[in-house]
Tab-separated table of C-alpha atoms in Angstrom:
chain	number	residue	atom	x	y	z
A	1	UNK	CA	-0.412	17.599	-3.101
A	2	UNK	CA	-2.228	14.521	-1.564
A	3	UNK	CA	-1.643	11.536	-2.633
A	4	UNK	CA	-2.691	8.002	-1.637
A	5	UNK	CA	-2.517	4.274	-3.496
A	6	UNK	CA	-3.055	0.871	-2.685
A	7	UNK	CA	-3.705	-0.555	-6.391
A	8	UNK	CA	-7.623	-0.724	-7.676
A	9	UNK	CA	-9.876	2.008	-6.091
A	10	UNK	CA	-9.772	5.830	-6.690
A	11	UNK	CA	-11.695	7.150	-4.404
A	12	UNK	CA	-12.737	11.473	-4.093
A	13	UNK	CA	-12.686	13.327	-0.867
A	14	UNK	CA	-13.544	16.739	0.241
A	15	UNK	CA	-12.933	18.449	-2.934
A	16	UNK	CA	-9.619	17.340	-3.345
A	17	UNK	CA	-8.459	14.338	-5.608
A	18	UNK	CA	-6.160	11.832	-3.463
A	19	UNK	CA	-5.720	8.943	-5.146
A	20	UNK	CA	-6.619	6.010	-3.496
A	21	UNK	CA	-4.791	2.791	-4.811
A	22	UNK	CA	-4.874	-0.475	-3.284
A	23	UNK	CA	-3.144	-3.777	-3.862
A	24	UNK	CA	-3.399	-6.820	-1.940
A	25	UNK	CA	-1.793	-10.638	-2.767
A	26	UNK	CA	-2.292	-13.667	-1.321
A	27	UNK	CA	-0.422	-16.662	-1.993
A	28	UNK	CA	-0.454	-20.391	-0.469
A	29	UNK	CA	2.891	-22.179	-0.121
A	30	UNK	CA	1.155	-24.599	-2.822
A	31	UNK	CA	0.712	-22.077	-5.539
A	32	UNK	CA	3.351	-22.222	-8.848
A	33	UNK	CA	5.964	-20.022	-9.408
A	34	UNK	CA	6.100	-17.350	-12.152
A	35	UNK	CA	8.862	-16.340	-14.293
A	36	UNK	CA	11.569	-14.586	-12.820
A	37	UNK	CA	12.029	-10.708	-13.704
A	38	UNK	CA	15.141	-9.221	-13.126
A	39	UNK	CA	14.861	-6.051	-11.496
A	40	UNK	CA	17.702	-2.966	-10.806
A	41	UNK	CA	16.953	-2.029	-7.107
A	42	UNK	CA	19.197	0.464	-5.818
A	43	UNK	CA	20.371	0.023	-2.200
A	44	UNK	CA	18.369	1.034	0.530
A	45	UNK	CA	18.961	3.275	3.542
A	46	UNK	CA	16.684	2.698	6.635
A	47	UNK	CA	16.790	6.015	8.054
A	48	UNK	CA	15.755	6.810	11.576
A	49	UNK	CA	12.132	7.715	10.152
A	50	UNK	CA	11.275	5.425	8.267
A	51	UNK	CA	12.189	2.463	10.667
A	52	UNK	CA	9.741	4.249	13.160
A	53	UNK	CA	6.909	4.516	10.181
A	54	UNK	CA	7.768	0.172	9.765
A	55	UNK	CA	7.471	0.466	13.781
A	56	UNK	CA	4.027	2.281	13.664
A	57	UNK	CA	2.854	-0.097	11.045
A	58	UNK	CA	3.636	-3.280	13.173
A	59	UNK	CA	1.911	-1.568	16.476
A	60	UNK	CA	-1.022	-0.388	14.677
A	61	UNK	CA	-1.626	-3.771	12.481
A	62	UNK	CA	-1.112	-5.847	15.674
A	63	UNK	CA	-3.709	-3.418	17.885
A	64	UNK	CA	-5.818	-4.203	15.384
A	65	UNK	CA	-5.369	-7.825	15.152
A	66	UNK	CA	-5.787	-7.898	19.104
A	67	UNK	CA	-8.941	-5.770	19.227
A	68	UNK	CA	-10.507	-9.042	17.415
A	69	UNK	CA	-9.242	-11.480	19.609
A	70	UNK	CA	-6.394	-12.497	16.576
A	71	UNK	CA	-3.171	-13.221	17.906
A	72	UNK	CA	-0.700	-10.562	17.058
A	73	UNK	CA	1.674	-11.079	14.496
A	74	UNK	CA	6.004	-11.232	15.383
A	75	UNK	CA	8.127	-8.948	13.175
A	76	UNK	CA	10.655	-10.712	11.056
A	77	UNK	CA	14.071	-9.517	10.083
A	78	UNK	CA	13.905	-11.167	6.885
A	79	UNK	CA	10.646	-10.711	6.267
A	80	UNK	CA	11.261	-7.208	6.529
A	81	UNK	CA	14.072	-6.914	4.487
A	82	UNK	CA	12.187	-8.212	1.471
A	83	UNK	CA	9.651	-5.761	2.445
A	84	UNK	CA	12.247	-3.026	1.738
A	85	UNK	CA	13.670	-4.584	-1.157
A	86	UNK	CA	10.214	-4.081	-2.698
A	87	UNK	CA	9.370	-0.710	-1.433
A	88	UNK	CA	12.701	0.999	-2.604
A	89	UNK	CA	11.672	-0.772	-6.149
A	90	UNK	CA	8.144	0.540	-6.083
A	91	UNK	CA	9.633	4.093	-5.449
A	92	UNK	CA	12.494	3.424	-8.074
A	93	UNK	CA	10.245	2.825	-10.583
A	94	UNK	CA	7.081	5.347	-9.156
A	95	UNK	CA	4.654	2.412	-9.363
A	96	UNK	CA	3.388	0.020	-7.044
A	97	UNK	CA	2.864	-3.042	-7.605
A	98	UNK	CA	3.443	-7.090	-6.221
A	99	UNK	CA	5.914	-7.693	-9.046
A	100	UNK	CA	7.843	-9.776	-8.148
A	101	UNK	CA	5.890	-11.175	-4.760
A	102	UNK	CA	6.653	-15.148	-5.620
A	103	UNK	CA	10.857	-14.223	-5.421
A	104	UNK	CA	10.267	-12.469	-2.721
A	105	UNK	CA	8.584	-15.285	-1.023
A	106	UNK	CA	10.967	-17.899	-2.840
A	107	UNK	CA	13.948	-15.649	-0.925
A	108	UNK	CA	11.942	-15.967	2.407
A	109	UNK	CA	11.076	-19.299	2.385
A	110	UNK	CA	15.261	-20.040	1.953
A	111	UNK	CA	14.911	-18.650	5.956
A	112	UNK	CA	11.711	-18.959	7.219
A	113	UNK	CA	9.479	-21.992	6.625
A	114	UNK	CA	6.125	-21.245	5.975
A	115	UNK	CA	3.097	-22.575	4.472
A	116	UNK	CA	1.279	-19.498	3.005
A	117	UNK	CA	2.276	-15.874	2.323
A	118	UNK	CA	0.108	-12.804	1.665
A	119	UNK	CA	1.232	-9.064	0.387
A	120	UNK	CA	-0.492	-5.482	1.024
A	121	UNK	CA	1.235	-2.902	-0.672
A	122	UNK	CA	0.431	1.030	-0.417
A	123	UNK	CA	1.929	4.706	-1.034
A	124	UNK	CA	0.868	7.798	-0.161
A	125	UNK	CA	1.837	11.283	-0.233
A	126	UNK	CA	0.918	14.493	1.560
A	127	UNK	CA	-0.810	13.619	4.477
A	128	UNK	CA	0.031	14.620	8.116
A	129	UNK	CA	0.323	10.418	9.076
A	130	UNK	CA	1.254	8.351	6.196
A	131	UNK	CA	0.636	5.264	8.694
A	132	UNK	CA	-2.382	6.236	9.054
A	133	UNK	CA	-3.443	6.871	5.731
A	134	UNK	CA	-2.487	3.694	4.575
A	135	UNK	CA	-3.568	1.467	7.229
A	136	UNK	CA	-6.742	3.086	7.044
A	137	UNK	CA	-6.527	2.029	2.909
A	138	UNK	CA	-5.884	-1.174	3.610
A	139	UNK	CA	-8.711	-1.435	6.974
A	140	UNK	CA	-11.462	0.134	4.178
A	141	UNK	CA	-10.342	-2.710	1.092
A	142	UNK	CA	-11.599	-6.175	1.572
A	143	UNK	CA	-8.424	-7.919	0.486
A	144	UNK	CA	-5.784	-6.125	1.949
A	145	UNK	CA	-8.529	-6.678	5.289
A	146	UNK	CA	-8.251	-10.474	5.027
A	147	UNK	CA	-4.776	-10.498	4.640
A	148	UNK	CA	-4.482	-8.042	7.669
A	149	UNK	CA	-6.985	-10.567	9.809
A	150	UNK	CA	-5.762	-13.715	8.234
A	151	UNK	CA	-4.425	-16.783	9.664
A	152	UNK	CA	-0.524	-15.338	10.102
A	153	UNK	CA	2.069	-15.592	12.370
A	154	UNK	CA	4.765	-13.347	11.296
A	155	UNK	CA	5.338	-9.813	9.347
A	156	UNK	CA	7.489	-7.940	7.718
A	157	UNK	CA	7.063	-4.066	6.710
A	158	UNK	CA	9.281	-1.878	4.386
A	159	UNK	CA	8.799	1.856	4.252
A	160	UNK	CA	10.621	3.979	1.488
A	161	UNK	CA	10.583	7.750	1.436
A	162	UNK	CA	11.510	9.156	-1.891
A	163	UNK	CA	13.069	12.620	-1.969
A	164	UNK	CA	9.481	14.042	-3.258
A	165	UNK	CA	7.784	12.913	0.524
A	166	UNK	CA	6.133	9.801	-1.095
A	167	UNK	CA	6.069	7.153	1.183
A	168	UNK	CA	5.919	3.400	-0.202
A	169	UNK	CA	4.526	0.631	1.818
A	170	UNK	CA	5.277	-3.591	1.567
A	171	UNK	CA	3.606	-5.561	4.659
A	172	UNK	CA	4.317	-8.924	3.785
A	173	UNK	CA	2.159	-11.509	5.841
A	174	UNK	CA	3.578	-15.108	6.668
A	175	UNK	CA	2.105	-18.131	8.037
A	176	UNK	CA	4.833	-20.583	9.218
């Protein structure tokens, strides 16, 4: 089965039905914070694949960047640890979503000083190169393109493979 979403577009291909979601988040340092909402997120086990699909993501995203004449973006530990955080609860609770995205940024923010933070989120399922399915997703979705090209310094990406193959995606973007 193929499967593919980045919240808000379904899109048909070829006679089969992936589904195409898309969600993309932007945020300035300036914005209010919502509620807190407790979530149960189980612990999460970077196994030798998925830290090479995070790796892929970070090459890829930054090729892209540099093929524009953008700077390319660093890769930050914490960063990326909120990035997994949120991808093992996207696969926990088989949704995606950016629930959650102003903690996440609160926790960052307690390391990293930054002035705006952004938020592409994806999963996908089937496909020969997940990366590449969902970067393409993102590339082909005006949002999730600005936050790719925006005005960022530094990254963080969290993969998740359930025991079903889906893969879940969190890039968050951070401008310090």
């Amino acid at each position: 089965m193929l499967k593919s979403r980045l919240l808000t577009t379904l899109t048909l291909c070829g006679g089969v039905l992936p589904l195409l979601w898309f969600s993309a988040l932007e945020r300035s340092a300036a914005m209010a914070t919502s509620p807190s909402r407790p979530h149960q997120i189980s612990s999460i086990s970077s196994t030798n694949e998925t830290v090479a699909i995070e790796q892929a993501v970070f090459e890829r995203i930054n090729q892209y960047r540099q093929a524009r004449g953008l700077s390319p973006l660093s890769l930050d530990s914490a960063i990326t640890q909120q990035s997994r955080l949120h991808s093992q609860e996207m696969a926990n609770r088989d949704a995606i979503s950016h629930d959650g995205f102003e903690q996440r940024i609160a926790r960052i923010a307690e390391i990293v000083t930054h002035r705006s933070a952004a938020e592409n989120v994806a999963s996908n399922q089937g496909y020969a190169d997940p990366v590449e399915k969902a970067i393409d997703g993102w590339l082909n979705s005006p949002s999730h393109r600005q936050n790719i090209e925006g005005t960022y310094d530094a990254t963080g990406i969290g993969v998740v493979r359930t025991p079903q193959g889906e893969y879940y995606f969190t890039q968050i973007f951070i401008l310090r």
